[in-house]
Tab-separated table of C-alpha atoms in Angstrom:
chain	number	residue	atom	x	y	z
A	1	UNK	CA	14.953	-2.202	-7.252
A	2	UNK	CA	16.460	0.989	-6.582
A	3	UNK	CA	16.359	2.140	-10.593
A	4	UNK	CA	13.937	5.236	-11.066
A	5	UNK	CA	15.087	5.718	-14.508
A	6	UNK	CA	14.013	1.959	-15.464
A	7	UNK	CA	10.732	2.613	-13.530
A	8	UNK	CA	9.751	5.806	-15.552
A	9	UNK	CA	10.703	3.952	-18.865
A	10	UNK	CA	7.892	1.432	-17.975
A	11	UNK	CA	5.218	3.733	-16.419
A	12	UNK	CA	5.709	6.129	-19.214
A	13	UNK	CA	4.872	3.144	-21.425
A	14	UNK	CA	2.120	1.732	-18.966
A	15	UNK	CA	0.789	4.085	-16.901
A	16	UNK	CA	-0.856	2.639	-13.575
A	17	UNK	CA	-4.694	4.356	-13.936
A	18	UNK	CA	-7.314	4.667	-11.548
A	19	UNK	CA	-9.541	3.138	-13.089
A	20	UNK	CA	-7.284	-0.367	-12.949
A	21	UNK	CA	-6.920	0.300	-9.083
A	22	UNK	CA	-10.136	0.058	-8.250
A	23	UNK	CA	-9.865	1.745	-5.055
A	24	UNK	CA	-12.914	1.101	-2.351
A	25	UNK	CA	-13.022	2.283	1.398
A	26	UNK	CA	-15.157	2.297	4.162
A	27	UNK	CA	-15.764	4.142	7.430
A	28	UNK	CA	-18.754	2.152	9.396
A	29	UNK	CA	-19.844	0.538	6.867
A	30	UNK	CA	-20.115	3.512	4.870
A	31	UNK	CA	-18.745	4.011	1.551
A	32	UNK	CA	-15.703	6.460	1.683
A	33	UNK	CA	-14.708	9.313	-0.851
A	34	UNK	CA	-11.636	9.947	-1.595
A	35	UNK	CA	-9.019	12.484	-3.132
A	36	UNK	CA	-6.107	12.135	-5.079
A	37	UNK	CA	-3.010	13.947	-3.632
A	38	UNK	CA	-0.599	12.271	-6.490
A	39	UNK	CA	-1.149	11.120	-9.432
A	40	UNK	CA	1.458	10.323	-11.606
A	41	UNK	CA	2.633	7.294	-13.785
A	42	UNK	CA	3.748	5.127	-11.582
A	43	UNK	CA	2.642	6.414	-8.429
A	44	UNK	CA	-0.263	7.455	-6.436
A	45	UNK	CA	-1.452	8.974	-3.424
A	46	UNK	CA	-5.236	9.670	-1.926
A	47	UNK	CA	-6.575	10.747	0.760
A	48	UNK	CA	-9.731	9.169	2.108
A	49	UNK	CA	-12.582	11.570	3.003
A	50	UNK	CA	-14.912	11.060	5.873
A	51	UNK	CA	-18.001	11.572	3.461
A	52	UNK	CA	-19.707	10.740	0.581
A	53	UNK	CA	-22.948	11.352	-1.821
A	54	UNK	CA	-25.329	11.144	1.651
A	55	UNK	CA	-23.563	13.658	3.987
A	56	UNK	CA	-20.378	13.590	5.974
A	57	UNK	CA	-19.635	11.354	9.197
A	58	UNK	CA	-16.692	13.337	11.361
A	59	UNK	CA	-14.657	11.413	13.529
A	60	UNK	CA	-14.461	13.509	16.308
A	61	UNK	CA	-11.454	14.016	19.179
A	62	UNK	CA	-11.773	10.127	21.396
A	63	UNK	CA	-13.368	8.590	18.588
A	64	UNK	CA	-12.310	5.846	17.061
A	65	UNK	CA	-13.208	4.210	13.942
A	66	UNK	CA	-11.721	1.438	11.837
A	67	UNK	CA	-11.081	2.753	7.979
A	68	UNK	CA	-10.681	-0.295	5.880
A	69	UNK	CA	-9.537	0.101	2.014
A	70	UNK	CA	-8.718	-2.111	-0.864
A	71	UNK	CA	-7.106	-1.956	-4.430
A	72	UNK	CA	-6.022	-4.403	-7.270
A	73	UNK	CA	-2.716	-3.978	-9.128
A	74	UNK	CA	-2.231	-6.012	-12.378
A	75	UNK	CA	1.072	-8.214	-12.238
A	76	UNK	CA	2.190	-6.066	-14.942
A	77	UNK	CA	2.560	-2.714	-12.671
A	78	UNK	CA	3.014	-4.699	-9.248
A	79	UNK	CA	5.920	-2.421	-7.152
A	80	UNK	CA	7.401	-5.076	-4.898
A	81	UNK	CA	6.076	-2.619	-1.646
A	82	UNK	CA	3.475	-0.456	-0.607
A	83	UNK	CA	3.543	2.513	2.638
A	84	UNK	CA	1.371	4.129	4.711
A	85	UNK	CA	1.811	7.532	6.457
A	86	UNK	CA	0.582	8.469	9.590
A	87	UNK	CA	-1.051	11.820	9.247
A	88	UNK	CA	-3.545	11.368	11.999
A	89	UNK	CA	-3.406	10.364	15.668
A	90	UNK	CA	-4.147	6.868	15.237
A	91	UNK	CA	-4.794	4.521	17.965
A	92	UNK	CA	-3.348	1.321	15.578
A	93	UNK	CA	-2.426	0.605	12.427
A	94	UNK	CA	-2.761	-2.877	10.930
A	95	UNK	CA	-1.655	-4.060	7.422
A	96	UNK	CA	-2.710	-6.907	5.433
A	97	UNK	CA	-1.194	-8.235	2.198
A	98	UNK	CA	-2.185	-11.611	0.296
A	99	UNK	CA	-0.635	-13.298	-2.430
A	100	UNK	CA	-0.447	-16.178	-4.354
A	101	UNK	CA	0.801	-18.933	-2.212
A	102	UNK	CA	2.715	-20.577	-4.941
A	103	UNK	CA	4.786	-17.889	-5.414
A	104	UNK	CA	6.254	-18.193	-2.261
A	105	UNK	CA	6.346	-14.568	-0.873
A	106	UNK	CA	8.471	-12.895	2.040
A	107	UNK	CA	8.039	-9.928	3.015
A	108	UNK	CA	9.532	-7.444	5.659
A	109	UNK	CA	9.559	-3.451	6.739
A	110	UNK	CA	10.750	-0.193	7.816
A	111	UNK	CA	9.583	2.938	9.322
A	112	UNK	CA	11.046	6.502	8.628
A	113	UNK	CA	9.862	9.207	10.537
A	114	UNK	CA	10.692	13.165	9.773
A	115	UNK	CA	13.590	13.077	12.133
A	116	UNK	CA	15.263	9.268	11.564
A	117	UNK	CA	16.195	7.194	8.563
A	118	UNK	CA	14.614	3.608	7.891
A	119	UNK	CA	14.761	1.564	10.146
A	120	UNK	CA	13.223	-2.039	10.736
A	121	UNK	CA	9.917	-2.703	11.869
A	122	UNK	CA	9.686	-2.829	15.621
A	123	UNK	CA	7.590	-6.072	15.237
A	124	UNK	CA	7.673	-8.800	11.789
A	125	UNK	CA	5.030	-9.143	9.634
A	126	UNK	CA	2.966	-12.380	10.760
A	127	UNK	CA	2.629	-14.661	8.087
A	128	UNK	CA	-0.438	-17.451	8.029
A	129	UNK	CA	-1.233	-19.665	4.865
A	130	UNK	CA	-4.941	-19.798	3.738
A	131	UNK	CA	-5.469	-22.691	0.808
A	132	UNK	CA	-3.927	-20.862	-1.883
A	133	UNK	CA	-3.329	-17.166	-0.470
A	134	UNK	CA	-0.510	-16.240	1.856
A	135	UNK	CA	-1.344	-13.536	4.204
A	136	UNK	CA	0.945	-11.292	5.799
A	137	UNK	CA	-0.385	-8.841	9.043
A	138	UNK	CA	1.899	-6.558	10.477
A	139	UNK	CA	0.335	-3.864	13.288
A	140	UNK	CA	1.334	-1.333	15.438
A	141	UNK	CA	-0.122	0.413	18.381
A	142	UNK	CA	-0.370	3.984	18.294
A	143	UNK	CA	2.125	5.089	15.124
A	144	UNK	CA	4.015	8.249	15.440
A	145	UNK	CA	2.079	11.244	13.494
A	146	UNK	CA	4.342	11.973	10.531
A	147	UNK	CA	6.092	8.113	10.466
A	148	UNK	CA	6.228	6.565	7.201
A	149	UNK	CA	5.458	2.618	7.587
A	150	UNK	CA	6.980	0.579	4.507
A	151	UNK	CA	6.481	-2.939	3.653
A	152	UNK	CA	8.531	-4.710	0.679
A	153	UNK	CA	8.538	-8.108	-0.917
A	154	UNK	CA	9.575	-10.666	-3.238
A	155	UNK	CA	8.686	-14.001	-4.532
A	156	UNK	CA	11.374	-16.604	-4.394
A	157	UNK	CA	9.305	-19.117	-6.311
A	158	UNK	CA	9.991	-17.212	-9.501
A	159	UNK	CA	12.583	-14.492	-11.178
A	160	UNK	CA	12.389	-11.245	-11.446
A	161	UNK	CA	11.087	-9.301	-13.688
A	162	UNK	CA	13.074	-7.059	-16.237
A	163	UNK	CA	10.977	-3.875	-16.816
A	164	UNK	CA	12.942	-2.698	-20.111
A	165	UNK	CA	12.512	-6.005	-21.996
A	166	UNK	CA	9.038	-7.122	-20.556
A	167	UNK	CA	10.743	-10.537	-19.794
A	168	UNK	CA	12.045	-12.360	-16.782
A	169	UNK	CA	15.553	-13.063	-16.014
């Protein structure tokens, strides 16, 4: 945590790929392209377009819509957080991650904006357990345009991992 040089060791060595991602979203029930923004070892960014091989489907001003995406991230490559930026009015935001129950996960937030540092989340995660899978949904209603939303984790069930060796310690 906190050790970019570390980080671009591994990536360089393992680069995170698109294909591996897997990345899927949907607009009503329609089958969203996207574009990457970012695309570097260890990190990317897309942008989801409100189209695909059919024709385009605008979301026009007092419209709302619910934009629903998913991607995979081997164990080998898992960052202990993901974030979301607000770059559109949106009405709320709502954030789901699952793991593996027997890891015993936590997780918690921040939000950075263009004018403050990170701070906490205004409201926790909610956590519910699901046979095997541990969910955690945090939302918020109406996000400031330009805030940065940031949700981090660990697993206390097991060690970390060290990204120079490949081992656990």
């Amino acid at each position: 945590m906190g050790e970019p040089e570390r980080s671009n060791i591994h990536y360089r060595a393992h680069p995170l790929t698109w294909d591996e991602l897997d990345l899927t979203a949907t607009c009503r029930g329609e089958t969203m392209r996207w574009q990457a923004k970012h695309d570097r070892d260890a990190f990317k960014e897309v942008w989801l377009l409100f189209d695909n091989e059919r024709g385009r489907f605008p979301l026009y001003p007092g419209e709302s819509v619910w934009i629903e995406y998913a991607y995979t991230v081997g164990d080998d490559k898992w960052g202990n957080w993901f974030q979301r930026a607000v770059r559109l009015p949106t009405e709320q935001l709502e954030v789901q991650l699952a793991f593996p129950a027997h890891l015993d996960p936590v997780v918690w937030g921040t939000e950075t904006s263009m004018t403050a540092g990170a701070s906490p989340l205004r409201t926790p995660p909610i956590r519910s357990d699901a046979g095997e899978l541990r969910q955690f949904t945090w939302i918020t209603a109406t996000p400031a345009l330009h805030a940065r939303y940031r949700l981090e984790w660990r697993f206390r069930a097991r060690p970390e991992q060290d990204m120079n060796q490949g081992e656990f310690r």
